[in-house]
């Protein structure tokens, strides 16, 4: 039973029916956009962008403030739509799809002007006497936004706010697993009075996403799997378009000997089960030194047994959002148990429900020969490996092709930060589940196969710009200094003298640059 199914309806466009992962009943349908559709959208967006780029930051921000007003007013509608599509619990739908977007949009509405205002400077070196620089943060044009299904509103609103505040227009190809919330989100921007064609959603599948990249966009902002990220990166490389690739992870949690075990156990369960484990920075591997292993596991087991799972939305762990993810979770668990892993809680698809529910699970005796500890599982599973000490935990944490985020638990905050700094990941949290994506000031992005480039905050929003230096000469002629009128003799004299006098003297050399 597939959650979205291609249905032949005789029409030219590929037609899909979308089903609820809870009831498995149809809840909507859509046509996949063709190459002509995305080309048309990009052309219209380009016209809208030309006018949008003329607006001041304050005027652009006003549209975003209105969007936040609309999200607050229509939050129940958004939450209902996301729950229908994903089966996530109500509380998580509100925190991830309402709270987070309100924070993200407000942050860039308020701060973009500061991040992107023209900077005026003097250059270093000799040029400081004759030039000044202006750095203009110019929009790139039309951004192609391609997003996944695990946070349909949050993972769209955040890059959208950044791209728009930087002066770009956006054509968005949302996930085929969550097309309805994307359409609703586009409707919210209309209700907020966004200029026509500034933000357009083109529904579709991977083929539509690939066509968007080819449709003349000026940047691709991609969030999704490693496998698709490689294709997107290759296409952008061929077309010489900049892109950010926010990809999958296999985040490790390191529990130190001196950790507050109650808090760490709670963090392990929450980090692994939040959003049904469909969290790019979800905790996928937990390493625990033998000295504290038994009490830690006992606490994790007790907490996991208490987790509620139901179909009505007030649960702790919701549905698996779609069938393909259920297949991956089941295959990783089957591989782990076949290789000797021991299931202490859960471990299987929940037989109580018709829909795609996987029981909150605790599994131990795992090792790096198992898929469960190597490839992204994206399920509500706490996988705990016993280690000798913190050094072995760190070595195993770093034994991965992926490097998105991670977390360290200890009462010695300096030690936590030191271990965190040695984790080969894009970011790290100490004494919390991975929270980097929610901290706007922290540049977010993976290392190794987890991504290319960083998003969020000042670094992220500047990624939606070309930094355009304008160098202005402030002299009115500098005869004899190698300036205008230019002569080889004057230039040579100036350079010879300078190299000897200034670069021949360590003090002056440092003073100059
Ligand atoms: P996916 O790669 O299957 O799909 C992502 C998007 O790409 C979808 O909209 C899809 O239609 C589109 N797509 C598919 N093929 C394409 C192609 N050839 N060209 C262009 N677009 C194409 O990923 P998914 O299953 O939707 O999302 C889950 C993955 O996303 C997980 O690996 C998760 O870790 C990752 N993720 C990463 C972050 C992050 O910030 N690093 C955040 C959320 C999710």
Coordinates of C-alpha atoms and ligand atoms in Angstrom, one line a residue, residues 4 96 145-151 155 172-178 204-213 220 222-229 231-232 235 245-250 277-282 284 322 324-325 328 376 378 404 437 444-446 450-451 455-456, ligand 1:
X4 CA 1.2 8.4 -2.9
X96 CA 7.7 22.0 14.2
X145 CA 13.5 25.4 -3.6
X146 CA 13.3 21.6 -3.3
X147 CA 12.1 20.2 0.0
X148 CA 11.5 16.8 1.8
X149 CA 8.5 15.5 3.7
X150 CA 9.6 15.3 7.3
X151 CA 9.0 19.0 8.2
X155 CA 11.7 23.2 6.0
X172 CA 9.1 25.6 -4.8
X173 CA 8.9 21.9 -5.6
X174 CA 7.7 20.3 -2.4
X175 CA 7.8 16.6 -1.6
X176 CA 5.3 14.4 -3.3
X177 CA 4.7 12.8 0.1
X178 CA 3.4 16.1 1.6
X204 CA 5.5 17.1 -8.5
X205 CA 7.9 14.2 -8.1
X206 CA 11.6 13.8 -8.7
X207 CA 11.2 14.4 -12.4
X208 CA 9.6 17.8 -11.7
X209 CA 12.4 18.6 -9.2
X210 CA 15.0 17.7 -11.8
X211 CA 13.2 19.9 -14.4
X212 CA 13.2 22.8 -12.0
X213 CA 17.0 22.7 -11.8
X220 CA 19.0 25.6 -5.9
X222 CA 17.9 21.5 -1.7
X223 CA 16.9 19.5 1.4
X224 CA 16.6 15.8 1.1
X225 CA 18.4 12.5 0.9
X226 CA 22.1 11.9 0.2
X227 CA 21.2 9.9 -3.0
X228 CA 19.1 12.7 -4.5
X229 CA 21.6 15.3 -3.2
X231 CA 22.0 14.1 -8.4
X232 CA 21.1 17.7 -7.6
X235 CA 23.1 18.9 -12.2
X245 CA 22.6 20.5 -0.2
X246 CA 21.1 19.8 3.3
X247 CA 21.2 16.0 3.4
X248 CA 20.7 13.0 5.7
X249 CA 22.5 12.2 8.9
X250 CA 23.4 9.3 11.3
X277 CA 12.5 9.6 14.2
X278 CA 12.0 11.5 10.9
X279 CA 14.3 14.3 12.0
X280 CA 17.5 14.9 10.0
X281 CA 19.4 15.5 13.3
X282 CA 17.6 12.8 15.1
X284 CA 20.4 7.4 15.5
X322 CA 5.0 6.8 4.3
X324 CA 9.1 3.6 1.8
X325 CA 10.3 4.8 5.2
X328 CA 13.8 1.0 5.5
X376 CA 20.0 6.6 8.1
X378 CA 14.7 7.6 10.4
X404 CA 25.2 16.2 10.2
X437 CA 18.6 24.0 13.1
X444 CA 23.6 24.7 9.9
X445 CA 24.9 22.2 7.4
X446 CA 26.5 18.8 7.3
X450 CA 25.6 15.1 4.9
X451 CA 25.7 18.1 2.8
X455 CA 22.2 27.6 5.9
X456 CA 20.6 29.9 8.5
Ligands
LIG1 P1 14.4 12.8 -1.3 O1 15.8 13.1 -1.6 O2 13.8 11.5 -1.7 O3 13.5 14.0 -1.8 C1 13.7 15.3 -1.5 C2 13.1 16.2 -2.6 O4 13.8 16.0 -3.8 C3 11.6 15.8 -3.0 O5 10.9 17.0 -3.2 C4 11.8 15.0 -4.2 O6 10.6 15.0 -5.1 C5 12.9 15.7 -4.9 N1 13.7 15.0 -5.9 C6 13.7 13.6 -6.1 N2 14.6 13.3 -7.1 C7 15.0 14.5 -7.6 C8 15.9 14.8 -8.6 N3 16.5 13.9 -9.4 N4 16.2 16.1 -8.9 C9 15.6 17.1 -8.1 N5 14.7 16.8 -7.1 C10 14.4 15.5 -6.8 O7 14.4 13.0 0.3 P2 13.1 12.8 1.2 O8 12.9 11.3 1.4 O9 12.0 13.6 0.8 O10 13.6 13.4 2.6 C11 14.2 12.7 3.6 C12 15.7 13.0 3.7 O11 15.9 14.4 3.8 C13 16.4 12.4 4.8 O12 17.6 11.8 4.4 C14 16.6 13.5 5.8 O13 17.7 13.3 6.6 C15 16.9 14.6 4.8 N6 16.7 15.9 5.5 C16 17.8 16.7 5.7 C17 17.7 17.9 6.4 C18 18.8 18.8 6.6 O14 18.6 20.0 6.9 N7 20.1 18.3 6.4 C19 16.4 18.3 6.8 C20 15.3 17.5 6.6 C21 15.5 16.3 5.9

